[in-house]
Amino acid sequence: MPSVSHRSETVPLSPFRKLIPYADKAKAAGRHVYHLNIGQPDIKTHPRAVSRFRELDWDVLEYSPSNGIASYRKALTGYYARFGVTLSEDNIMVTTGGSEAILFFMLACLDPGDEIIVPEPFYANYNGYAHIADVRVVAITSHIEDGFSLPSPEAFANKITRRTRAIIITSPNNPTGACYSDEEMDSLAAIVKENDLFLCADEVYREFAYETELRSVLQIPGLEEHAIVIDSVSKRYSATGARVGALVCRNPDILAGVDRFAKLRLSPPGLGQMLSECMLQDDAAYLAGVKDDYRARRDTVYRRLQEMPGVFSYRPGGAFYCFARFPIADSEDFCRWLLEDFEHDGATVMLAPGPGFYATPGLGKSECRIAYVLNVDDLEKAMDCLAAALRVYPGRLVEKVGVL
Amino acid sequence: MPSVSHRSETVPLSPFRKLIPYADKAKAAGRHVYHLNIGQPDIKTHPRAVSRFRELDWDVLEYSPSNGIASYRKALTGYYARFGVTLSEDNIMVTTGGSEAILFFMLACLDPGDEIIVPEPFYANYNGYAHIADVRVVAITSHIEDGFSLPSPEAFANKITRRTRAIIITSPNNPTGACYSDEEMDSLAAIVKENDLFLCADEVYREFAYETELRSVLQIPGLEEHAIVIDSVSKRYSATGARVGALVCRNPDILAGVDRFAKLRLSPPGLGQMLSECMLQDDAAYLAGVKDDYRARRDTVYRRLQEMPGVFSYRPGGAFYCFARFPIADSEDFCRWLLEDFEHDGATVMLAPGPGFYATPGLGKSECRIAYVLNVDDLEKAMDCLAAALRVYPGRLVEKVGVL
């Protein structure tokens, strides 16, 4: 029997993948599992857009152009113009979800063996795409004590080698919910320009910034040749299954490189693009409503975490994630125990253990990511579970309660 | 300004890409262009399926499971059972078009530097995916004289080195329309087993075999651990924009490897999968009608080519492509000239030049691929153009007419 590739056996996998069998078992045993581990919201896909989509007139579902349907790209320039980013259609490459945009960015900007710097904790699938692209992820640790703000310019400068080609950041951040300030981003931009790097900003949670208007990297002066934005309709319109994203940039060489990879895979999903174009229309009320909804959820999670003895967290500024530090020594054990051995009112809660979001071994062992993708009522019940669990978890670090 | 990756500048591109500006110019000048260069059919997407799809009840477009919607995979087992292939749902990985299945196959079965053998001419995008996966494509030449039948077992054996991990074949073939016989495939299977290789069969044109029932590699005894099928709904249901394909195999190690890459990209397109599930229902009359339609087109193209002095072709057994040899020395020049300098009744024709489908330099210079993706009336007009063009093309090899 021929043996499969080494690279297929070493793909870095999702942080909570190992927990899925335990969740399945809990459900099979009749317990309800509140899924706060994944980024799949319960919010309805932009309903008026769905109605319009159903009525669209088409009879041959053709390949779209490899860079996306022309009218959709045109409509996207209007979307970016809303927050002051002036683009031409040619600056936009429509992709199969934000995921493909990440892969295209890495393939177009980095060669095998090159390095990319990322603040940790970070979206774990960057590791997987770096594995495919054969590039090295170099992490800079950010810290829960300051709400995972962007590491200092010096911290970035210290990690730059002759193989460093790019920095990737996520703002609002998955998994921390942090939003990087204009000042933080200006400092980072200076480093990027000084070292002639690419700056890739994953802005898929752009619409969910609860405290301030977030600036796009496309708005930072002098970064025209350096900045690449990863975008997606998945979270914005609660349409994760559409698999429609975009890579946006103004550097013609990057666009030309990305275009070659895009032509290879012929086209992004046609129906998803048609739906996405519908979703861009009269979306103001929808987006505002969704944002209010997430803000209320954010406030619920934050308040409840503050009330739990020994738990340390912060008020996340955006996205729909929060990281928290618990009085535990091994969050993987805690998350497994929640599913395997714990029950509160017939239910339990599933979280994503911290270590999977760090590249540095040993970090995140007391931390978990909480995705507030459930409505406030369910969130309250999930937080009831979590609070009750922390009271009885056998691995609780009693001696640390006073300190935290 | 940071420079883009070397690999993005060296992506092997589509054989007719350079011609597109000439086609655009011809259209701008008011000439009609018959597009026989691409695999985009004019046939309607399975209409009853489209109606059913419009009526489906959903309000949150969620990520599908990374291996595809369970009910769709279940329905696919029924599809494969129709032609005698018994599979479990777990043998099927739903992908983003056949394209992603090709990439997943290469990533899961080959490591960087490994080799894959393919008969040439072949689907040019295999080169691009091999470029991403950093594997080497080794071509074995097949010949127009025998209708591009599968090269001999000895020819394959001669190309096997210690880095050879797989053979990839396309049957029915793009770009030649050849269908490999059971005897040819049995010989190839023996080579595959003897050398412990993977055999990847791109069977996306399975439904379009006009002379005989085609056997799938999944039906060849003893290849259970070796065989991988690339599949797609694109051509079958004329839904190229759906971007829904599949990788099908029975080797659990391959499936586990592919699964890791699939989890990374979260899920294949949701709407496309929903449509694909609708398309699988009562599709017999639709598929039979489409096949009859393509057979009539095939017969038209074959008859017309036979009538053109100096043109050599053969009766292609499947898919919707035909390769032909023309009395010309440079098919790239001929195709450009057709678009730039030729007109017949206000129209011209666009073909795909042969060399782009070969890996061996210098081959295919007298050949073009004809995709019979237009209805018979339009095909006749396109063939009128081609016949007229060959009478006046300044590069025609007059001295060879008698020989061919």
CSV table of N, CA and C in Angstrom, one decimal, chain B residues 234-372:
chain,number,residue,atom,x,y,z
B,234,SER,N,-19.8,20.1,-12.3
B,234,SER,CA,-19.8,21.3,-13.2
B,234,SER,C,-20.3,20.9,-14.6
B,235,LYS,N,-19.7,19.9,-15.2
B,235,LYS,CA,-20.1,19.5,-16.6
B,235,LYS,C,-21.3,18.7,-16.6
B,236,ARG,N,-21.4,17.8,-15.7
B,236,ARG,CA,-22.6,16.8,-15.6
B,236,ARG,C,-23.9,17.5,-15.7
B,237,TYR,N,-24.1,18.5,-14.9
B,237,TYR,CA,-25.3,19.2,-14.8
B,237,TYR,C,-25.3,20.7,-15.3
B,238,SER,N,-24.2,20.9,-16.1
B,238,SER,CA,-24.0,22.3,-16.6
B,238,SER,C,-24.1,23.3,-15.5
B,239,ALA,N,-23.3,23.1,-14.5
B,239,ALA,CA,-23.4,24.0,-13.3
B,239,ALA,C,-21.9,24.3,-12.9
B,240,THR,N,-21.1,24.9,-13.8
B,240,THR,CA,-19.7,25.1,-13.6
B,240,THR,C,-19.5,26.1,-12.4
B,241,GLY,N,-20.5,27.0,-12.3
B,241,GLY,CA,-20.4,28.1,-11.2
B,241,GLY,C,-20.7,27.6,-9.8
B,242,ALA,N,-21.3,26.3,-9.7
B,242,ALA,CA,-21.6,25.8,-8.4
B,242,ALA,C,-20.4,25.6,-7.6
B,243,ARG,N,-19.3,25.3,-8.2
B,243,ARG,CA,-18.0,24.9,-7.5
B,243,ARG,C,-18.2,23.8,-6.5
B,244,VAL,N,-18.7,22.7,-7.0
B,244,VAL,CA,-18.9,21.6,-6.2
B,244,VAL,C,-18.3,20.3,-6.9
B,245,GLY,N,-17.4,19.7,-6.2
B,245,GLY,CA,-16.8,18.5,-6.8
B,245,GLY,C,-16.6,17.5,-5.6
B,246,ALA,N,-15.8,16.5,-5.9
B,246,ALA,CA,-15.6,15.5,-4.8
B,246,ALA,C,-14.3,14.8,-5.1
B,247,LEU,N,-13.6,14.4,-4.0
B,247,LEU,CA,-12.6,13.4,-4.1
B,247,LEU,C,-13.1,12.1,-3.5
B,248,VAL,N,-13.0,11.0,-4.2
B,248,VAL,CA,-13.6,9.8,-3.8
B,248,VAL,C,-12.5,8.7,-3.7
B,249,CYS,N,-12.4,8.0,-2.6
B,249,CYS,CA,-11.5,6.9,-2.5
B,249,CYS,C,-11.8,6.0,-1.3
B,250,ARG,N,-11.2,4.9,-1.3
B,250,ARG,CA,-11.4,3.9,-0.3
B,250,ARG,C,-10.3,3.7,0.7
B,251,ASN,N,-9.2,4.4,0.4
B,251,ASN,CA,-8.0,4.3,1.3
B,251,ASN,C,-8.1,5.2,2.5
B,252,PRO,N,-8.2,4.7,3.7
B,252,PRO,CA,-8.5,5.5,4.8
B,252,PRO,C,-7.4,6.5,5.1
B,253,ASP,N,-6.1,6.1,4.8
B,253,ASP,CA,-5.0,7.1,5.1
B,253,ASP,C,-5.1,8.3,4.2
B,254,ILE,N,-5.5,8.1,2.9
B,254,ILE,CA,-5.6,9.2,2.0
B,254,ILE,C,-6.8,10.1,2.5
B,255,LEU,N,-7.9,9.4,2.9
B,255,LEU,CA,-9.1,10.2,3.3
B,255,LEU,C,-8.7,11.0,4.6
B,256,ALA,N,-7.9,10.4,5.5
B,256,ALA,CA,-7.6,11.1,6.7
B,256,ALA,C,-6.7,12.3,6.4
B,257,GLY,N,-5.8,12.2,5.4
B,257,GLY,CA,-4.9,13.3,5.0
B,257,GLY,C,-5.7,14.4,4.4
B,258,VAL,N,-6.6,14.0,3.5
B,258,VAL,CA,-7.4,15.0,2.8
B,258,VAL,C,-8.3,15.7,3.8
B,259,ASP,N,-8.8,15.0,4.7
B,259,ASP,CA,-9.7,15.5,5.7
B,259,ASP,C,-9.0,16.7,6.5
B,260,ARG,N,-7.7,16.5,6.7
B,260,ARG,CA,-7.0,17.6,7.5
B,260,ARG,C,-7.0,18.9,6.6
B,261,PHE,N,-6.7,18.7,5.3
B,261,PHE,CA,-6.7,19.9,4.5
B,261,PHE,C,-8.1,20.5,4.3
B,262,ALA,N,-9.1,19.6,4.3
B,262,ALA,CA,-10.5,20.1,4.2
B,262,ALA,C,-10.9,20.8,5.4
B,263,LYS,N,-10.5,20.4,6.6
B,263,LYS,CA,-10.9,21.1,7.8
B,263,LYS,C,-10.4,22.5,7.8
B,264,LEU,N,-9.1,22.6,7.3
B,264,LEU,CA,-8.5,24.0,7.3
B,264,LEU,C,-9.4,25.0,6.6
B,265,ARG,N,-10.0,24.6,5.4
B,265,ARG,CA,-10.7,25.6,4.6
B,265,ARG,C,-12.2,25.6,5.1
B,266,LEU,N,-12.5,24.9,6.2
B,266,LEU,CA,-13.8,25.0,6.9
B,266,LEU,C,-14.9,24.2,6.2
B,267,SER,N,-15.3,24.6,5.0
B,267,SER,CA,-16.3,23.9,4.3
B,267,SER,C,-16.4,24.2,2.8
B,268,PRO,N,-16.9,23.3,2.0
B,268,PRO,CA,-17.1,23.6,0.6
B,268,PRO,C,-18.4,24.5,0.5
B,269,PRO,N,-18.7,25.1,-0.7
B,269,PRO,CA,-19.8,26.0,-0.8
B,269,PRO,C,-21.1,25.4,-0.4
B,270,GLY,N,-21.8,26.1,0.4
B,270,GLY,CA,-23.1,25.6,0.9
B,270,GLY,C,-24.2,25.6,-0.1
B,271,LEU,N,-24.4,26.7,-0.8
B,271,LEU,CA,-25.5,26.9,-1.7
B,271,LEU,C,-25.2,25.9,-2.9
B,272,GLY,N,-24.0,25.8,-3.3
B,272,GLY,CA,-23.7,24.9,-4.4
B,272,GLY,C,-24.0,23.4,-4.0
B,273,GLN,N,-23.7,23.1,-2.8
B,273,GLN,CA,-24.0,21.7,-2.3
B,273,GLN,C,-25.5,21.5,-2.3
B,274,MET,N,-26.3,22.5,-1.9
B,274,MET,CA,-27.7,22.4,-1.8
B,274,MET,C,-28.3,22.2,-3.2
B,275,LEU,N,-27.8,23.0,-4.2
B,275,LEU,CA,-28.2,22.8,-5.6
B,275,LEU,C,-27.8,21.4,-6.1
B,276,SER,N,-26.6,21.0,-5.7
B,276,SER,CA,-26.1,19.7,-6.2
B,276,SER,C,-27.0,18.6,-5.7
B,277,GLU,N,-27.4,18.7,-4.5
B,277,GLU,CA,-28.3,17.6,-4.0
B,277,GLU,C,-29.6,17.6,-4.7
B,278,CYS,N,-30.1,18.8,-5.1
B,278,CYS,CA,-31.3,18.9,-5.9
B,278,CYS,C,-31.1,18.3,-7.3
B,279,MET,N,-29.9,18.5,-7.8
B,279,MET,CA,-29.6,18.1,-9.2
B,279,MET,C,-29.5,16.5,-9.3
B,280,LEU,N,-29.1,15.9,-8.2
B,280,LEU,CA,-29.0,14.4,-8.2
B,280,LEU,C,-30.4,13.7,-8.3
B,281,GLN,N,-31.5,14.5,-8.0
B,281,GLN,CA,-32.8,13.9,-8.0
B,281,GLN,C,-33.3,13.8,-9.4
B,282,ASP,N,-34.0,12.8,-9.8
B,282,ASP,CA,-34.6,12.5,-11.1
B,282,ASP,C,-33.9,13.2,-12.2
B,283,ASP,N,-32.6,12.8,-12.3
B,283,ASP,CA,-31.7,13.4,-13.3
B,283,ASP,C,-31.6,12.6,-14.6
B,284,ALA,N,-32.2,11.4,-14.6
B,284,ALA,CA,-31.9,10.5,-15.8
B,284,ALA,C,-32.3,11.1,-17.1
B,285,ALA,N,-33.5,11.7,-17.2
B,285,ALA,CA,-33.9,12.3,-18.5
B,285,ALA,C,-33.0,13.5,-18.9
B,286,TYR,N,-32.7,14.3,-17.9
B,286,TYR,CA,-31.8,15.4,-18.1
B,286,TYR,C,-30.4,15.0,-18.6
B,287,LEU,N,-29.8,14.0,-17.9
B,287,LEU,CA,-28.5,13.5,-18.3
B,287,LEU,C,-28.5,12.9,-19.7
B,288,ALA,N,-29.6,12.1,-20.0
B,288,ALA,CA,-29.7,11.5,-21.3
B,288,ALA,C,-29.8,12.5,-22.4
B,289,GLY,N,-30.6,13.6,-22.1
B,289,GLY,CA,-30.8,14.6,-23.1
B,289,GLY,C,-29.5,15.4,-23.4
B,290,VAL,N,-28.7,15.7,-22.3
B,290,VAL,CA,-27.5,16.4,-22.5
B,290,VAL,C,-26.5,15.5,-23.3
B,291,LYS,N,-26.4,14.3,-23.0
B,291,LYS,CA,-25.5,13.4,-23.7
B,291,LYS,C,-25.8,13.3,-25.2
B,292,ASP,N,-27.1,13.2,-25.5
B,292,ASP,CA,-27.5,13.2,-26.9
B,292,ASP,C,-27.1,14.5,-27.6
B,293,ASP,N,-27.3,15.5,-26.9
B,293,ASP,CA,-26.9,16.8,-27.4
B,293,ASP,C,-25.4,16.9,-27.7
B,294,TYR,N,-24.6,16.5,-26.8
B,294,TYR,CA,-23.2,16.5,-27.0
B,294,TYR,C,-22.8,15.5,-28.1
B,295,ARG,N,-23.4,14.4,-28.2
B,295,ARG,CA,-23.1,13.4,-29.2
B,295,ARG,C,-23.3,14.0,-30.6
B,296,ALA,N,-24.4,14.7,-30.7
B,296,ALA,CA,-24.7,15.4,-32.0
B,296,ALA,C,-23.7,16.5,-32.3
B,297,ARG,N,-23.2,17.1,-31.3
B,297,ARG,CA,-22.2,18.2,-31.5
B,297,ARG,C,-20.9,17.5,-31.9
B,298,ARG,N,-20.6,16.4,-31.2
B,298,ARG,CA,-19.4,15.7,-31.5
B,298,ARG,C,-19.4,15.2,-33.0
B,299,ASP,N,-20.5,14.7,-33.4
B,299,ASP,CA,-20.6,14.2,-34.8
B,299,ASP,C,-20.5,15.4,-35.8
B,300,THR,N,-21.0,16.5,-35.4
B,300,THR,CA,-20.9,17.7,-36.3
B,300,THR,C,-19.4,18.1,-36.5
B,301,VAL,N,-18.8,18.2,-35.3
B,301,VAL,CA,-17.4,18.7,-35.4
B,301,VAL,C,-16.5,17.7,-36.2
B,302,TYR,N,-16.7,16.4,-35.9
B,302,TYR,CA,-15.9,15.3,-36.5
B,302,TYR,C,-16.1,15.4,-38.0
B,303,ARG,N,-17.4,15.4,-38.4
B,303,ARG,CA,-17.8,15.4,-39.9
B,303,ARG,C,-17.1,16.6,-40.6
B,304,ARG,N,-17.3,17.8,-40.0
B,304,ARG,CA,-16.7,19.0,-40.6
B,304,ARG,C,-15.2,19.0,-40.7
B,305,LEU,N,-14.6,18.5,-39.6
B,305,LEU,CA,-13.1,18.4,-39.7
B,305,LEU,C,-12.6,17.4,-40.8
B,306,GLN,N,-13.4,16.3,-40.9
B,306,GLN,CA,-13.0,15.3,-42.0
B,306,GLN,C,-13.1,16.0,-43.4
B,307,GLU,N,-14.0,17.0,-43.5
B,307,GLU,CA,-14.2,17.6,-44.8
B,307,GLU,C,-13.2,18.7,-45.1
B,308,MET,N,-12.4,19.0,-44.1
B,308,MET,CA,-11.4,20.1,-44.4
B,308,MET,C,-10.1,19.5,-44.9
B,309,PRO,N,-9.7,20.0,-46.1
B,309,PRO,CA,-8.5,19.4,-46.7
B,309,PRO,C,-7.3,19.7,-45.8
B,310,GLY,N,-6.5,18.7,-45.6
B,310,GLY,CA,-5.2,18.9,-44.8
B,310,GLY,C,-5.4,18.8,-43.3
B,311,VAL,N,-6.6,18.6,-42.8
B,311,VAL,CA,-6.9,18.5,-41.4
B,311,VAL,C,-6.9,17.1,-41.0
B,312,PHE,N,-6.2,16.7,-39.9
B,312,PHE,CA,-6.3,15.4,-39.4
B,312,PHE,C,-7.0,15.4,-38.0
B,313,SER,N,-7.9,14.5,-37.9
B,313,SER,CA,-8.5,14.3,-36.6
B,313,SER,C,-9.0,12.9,-36.4
B,314,TYR,N,-9.8,12.6,-35.4
B,314,TYR,CA,-10.3,11.3,-35.1
B,314,TYR,C,-11.6,11.5,-34.4
B,315,ARG,N,-12.3,10.4,-34.2
B,315,ARG,CA,-13.7,10.5,-33.6
B,315,ARG,C,-13.5,10.4,-32.1
B,316,PRO,N,-13.6,11.5,-31.4
B,316,PRO,CA,-13.4,11.4,-29.9
B,316,PRO,C,-14.6,10.7,-29.2
B,317,GLY,N,-14.2,9.8,-28.3
B,317,GLY,CA,-15.2,8.9,-27.7
B,317,GLY,C,-16.0,9.6,-26.5
B,318,GLY,N,-15.5,10.7,-26.0
B,318,GLY,CA,-16.2,11.3,-24.9
B,318,GLY,C,-15.8,12.7,-24.6
B,319,ALA,N,-16.3,13.2,-23.4
B,319,ALA,CA,-16.1,14.6,-23.0
B,319,ALA,C,-16.7,15.5,-24.1
B,320,PHE,N,-16.3,16.7,-24.2
B,320,PHE,CA,-16.8,17.6,-25.3
B,320,PHE,C,-15.6,18.4,-25.9
B,321,TYR,N,-14.6,17.6,-26.1
B,321,TYR,CA,-13.4,18.1,-26.7
B,321,TYR,C,-12.9,17.3,-27.9
B,322,CYS,N,-12.2,17.9,-28.8
B,322,CYS,CA,-11.6,17.2,-29.9
B,322,CYS,C,-10.3,17.9,-30.2
B,323,PHE,N,-9.2,17.1,-30.4
B,323,PHE,CA,-7.9,17.7,-30.8
B,323,PHE,C,-7.9,17.5,-32.3
B,324,ALA,N,-7.3,18.4,-33.0
B,324,ALA,CA,-7.1,18.3,-34.5
B,324,ALA,C,-5.8,18.8,-34.9
B,325,ARG,N,-5.2,18.2,-35.9
B,325,ARG,CA,-4.0,18.7,-36.5
B,325,ARG,C,-4.3,19.4,-37.8
B,326,PHE,N,-3.7,20.6,-37.9
B,326,PHE,CA,-4.0,21.5,-39.0
B,326,PHE,C,-2.8,21.6,-39.9
B,327,PRO,N,-2.9,22.0,-41.1
B,327,PRO,CA,-1.8,22.2,-42.0
B,327,PRO,C,-1.1,23.6,-41.7
B,328,ILE,N,-0.6,23.7,-40.5
B,328,ILE,CA,0.0,24.9,-40.0
B,328,ILE,C,1.2,24.6,-39.2
B,329,ALA,N,2.1,25.5,-39.0
B,329,ALA,CA,3.3,25.2,-38.3
B,329,ALA,C,3.3,25.8,-36.9
B,330,ASP,N,2.4,26.7,-36.6
B,330,ASP,CA,2.4,27.4,-35.3
B,330,ASP,C,1.0,27.7,-34.9
B,331,SER,N,0.4,26.8,-34.1
B,331,SER,CA,-1.0,27.0,-33.8
B,331,SER,C,-1.3,28.2,-32.9
B,332,GLU,N,-0.3,28.7,-32.2
B,332,GLU,CA,-0.5,29.9,-31.4
B,332,GLU,C,-0.7,31.1,-32.4
B,333,ASP,N,0.2,31.1,-33.4
B,333,ASP,CA,0.0,32.2,-34.4
B,333,ASP,C,-1.3,32.1,-35.1
B,334,PHE,N,-1.7,30.8,-35.5
B,334,PHE,CA,-3.0,30.6,-36.2
B,334,PHE,C,-4.1,31.1,-35.3
B,335,CYS,N,-4.1,30.8,-34.0
B,335,CYS,CA,-5.3,31.2,-33.2
B,335,CYS,C,-5.3,32.7,-33.0
B,336,ARG,N,-4.1,33.3,-32.9
B,336,ARG,CA,-4.1,34.8,-32.8
B,336,ARG,C,-4.6,35.4,-34.1
B,337,TRP,N,-4.1,34.9,-35.2
B,337,TRP,CA,-4.5,35.4,-36.5
B,337,TRP,C,-6.0,35.3,-36.7
B,338,LEU,N,-6.6,34.2,-36.3
B,338,LEU,CA,-8.1,34.0,-36.4
B,338,LEU,C,-8.8,35.2,-35.7
B,339,LEU,N,-8.3,35.6,-34.6
B,339,LEU,CA,-8.9,36.6,-33.8
B,339,LEU,C,-8.6,38.0,-34.3
B,340,GLU,N,-7.3,38.2,-34.8
B,340,GLU,CA,-6.9,39.5,-35.1
B,340,GLU,C,-7.1,39.9,-36.6
B,341,ASP,N,-7.0,38.9,-37.5
B,341,ASP,CA,-7.0,39.3,-38.9
B,341,ASP,C,-8.0,38.6,-39.7
B,342,PHE,N,-8.8,37.8,-39.2
B,342,PHE,CA,-9.8,37.0,-40.0
B,342,PHE,C,-11.2,37.3,-39.7
B,343,GLU,N,-12.0,37.2,-40.7
B,343,GLU,CA,-13.5,37.4,-40.5
B,343,GLU,C,-14.2,36.6,-41.6
B,344,HIS,N,-15.3,36.0,-41.2
B,344,HIS,CA,-16.1,35.2,-42.2
B,344,HIS,C,-17.6,35.5,-41.8
B,345,ASP,N,-18.3,36.1,-42.6
B,345,ASP,CA,-19.7,36.5,-42.3
B,345,ASP,C,-19.8,37.2,-41.0
B,346,GLY,N,-18.9,38.1,-40.7
B,346,GLY,CA,-18.9,38.9,-39.5
B,346,GLY,C,-18.5,38.2,-38.3
B,347,ALA,N,-17.9,37.0,-38.4
B,347,ALA,CA,-17.5,36.3,-37.2
B,347,ALA,C,-16.2,35.6,-37.4
B,348,THR,N,-15.7,35.1,-36.2
B,348,THR,CA,-14.5,34.3,-36.2
B,348,THR,C,-14.6,33.3,-35.1
B,349,VAL,N,-13.5,32.5,-35.0
B,349,VAL,CA,-13.6,31.4,-34.0
B,349,VAL,C,-12.4,31.4,-33.1
B,350,MET,N,-12.6,31.1,-31.9
B,350,MET,CA,-11.4,31.0,-30.9
B,350,MET,C,-11.2,29.5,-30.5
B,351,LEU,N,-10.0,29.1,-30.7
B,351,LEU,CA,-9.6,27.7,-30.4
B,351,LEU,C,-8.5,27.8,-29.3
B,352,ALA,N,-8.2,26.7,-28.7
B,352,ALA,CA,-7.1,26.6,-27.7
B,352,ALA,C,-5.9,26.0,-28.4
B,353,PRO,N,-4.7,26.7,-28.5
B,353,PRO,CA,-3.6,26.2,-29.2
B,353,PRO,C,-3.0,24.9,-28.5
B,354,GLY,N,-2.5,24.0,-29.3
B,354,GLY,CA,-2.1,22.7,-28.7
B,354,GLY,C,-0.9,22.7,-27.7
B,355,PRO,N,0.1,23.6,-27.9
B,355,PRO,CA,1.3,23.4,-27.1
B,355,PRO,C,1.0,23.6,-25.6
B,356,GLY,N,0.0,24.3,-25.2
B,356,GLY,CA,-0.3,24.5,-23.8
B,356,GLY,C,-0.7,23.3,-23.1
B,357,PHE,N,-1.1,22.3,-23.8
B,357,PHE,CA,-1.6,21.0,-23.2
B,357,PHE,C,-0.4,20.0,-23.2
B,358,TYR,N,0.7,20.3,-23.7
B,358,TYR,CA,1.9,19.4,-23.6
B,358,TYR,C,2.9,19.9,-22.6
B,359,ALA,N,3.6,19.0,-22.0
B,359,ALA,CA,4.7,19.4,-21.2
B,359,ALA,C,6.0,19.4,-22.0
B,360,THR,N,6.1,18.5,-23.0
B,360,THR,CA,7.3,18.4,-23.8
B,360,THR,C,7.3,19.6,-24.8
B,361,PRO,N,8.4,20.4,-24.7
B,361,PRO,CA,8.5,21.6,-25.6
B,361,PRO,C,8.5,21.1,-27.1
B,362,GLY,N,7.8,21.9,-27.9
B,362,GLY,CA,7.8,21.7,-29.3
B,362,GLY,C,6.6,20.8,-29.8
B,363,LEU,N,5.9,20.1,-28.9
B,363,LEU,CA,4.8,19.3,-29.3
B,363,LEU,C,3.5,20.2,-29.4
B,364,GLY,N,2.6,19.7,-30.3
B,364,GLY,CA,1.3,20.4,-30.4
B,364,GLY,C,1.3,21.6,-31.2
B,365,LYS,N,2.4,21.9,-31.9
B,365,LYS,CA,2.5,23.2,-32.7
B,365,LYS,C,1.5,23.2,-33.9
B,366,SER,N,1.1,22.0,-34.4
B,366,SER,CA,0.2,22.0,-35.5
B,366,SER,C,-1.3,21.7,-35.0
B,367,GLU,N,-1.4,21.6,-33.7
B,367,GLU,CA,-2.7,21.1,-33.1
B,367,GLU,C,-3.4,22.2,-32.3
B,368,CYS,N,-4.8,22.0,-32.3
B,368,CYS,CA,-5.6,22.9,-31.5
B,368,CYS,C,-6.7,22.0,-30.8
B,369,ARG,N,-7.1,22.5,-29.6
B,369,ARG,CA,-8.3,21.8,-29.0
B,369,ARG,C,-9.5,22.6,-29.4
B,370,ILE,N,-10.6,21.8,-29.7
B,370,ILE,CA,-11.9,22.3,-30.0
B,370,ILE,C,-12.8,21.9,-29.0
B,371,ALA,N,-13.4,22.8,-28.2
B,371,ALA,CA,-14.4,22.5,-27.2
B,371,ALA,C,-15.8,22.7,-27.9
B,372,TYR,N,-16.6,21.6,-28.0
B,372,TYR,CA,-17.9,21.7,-28.7
B,372,TYR,C,-19.0,22.0,-27.7
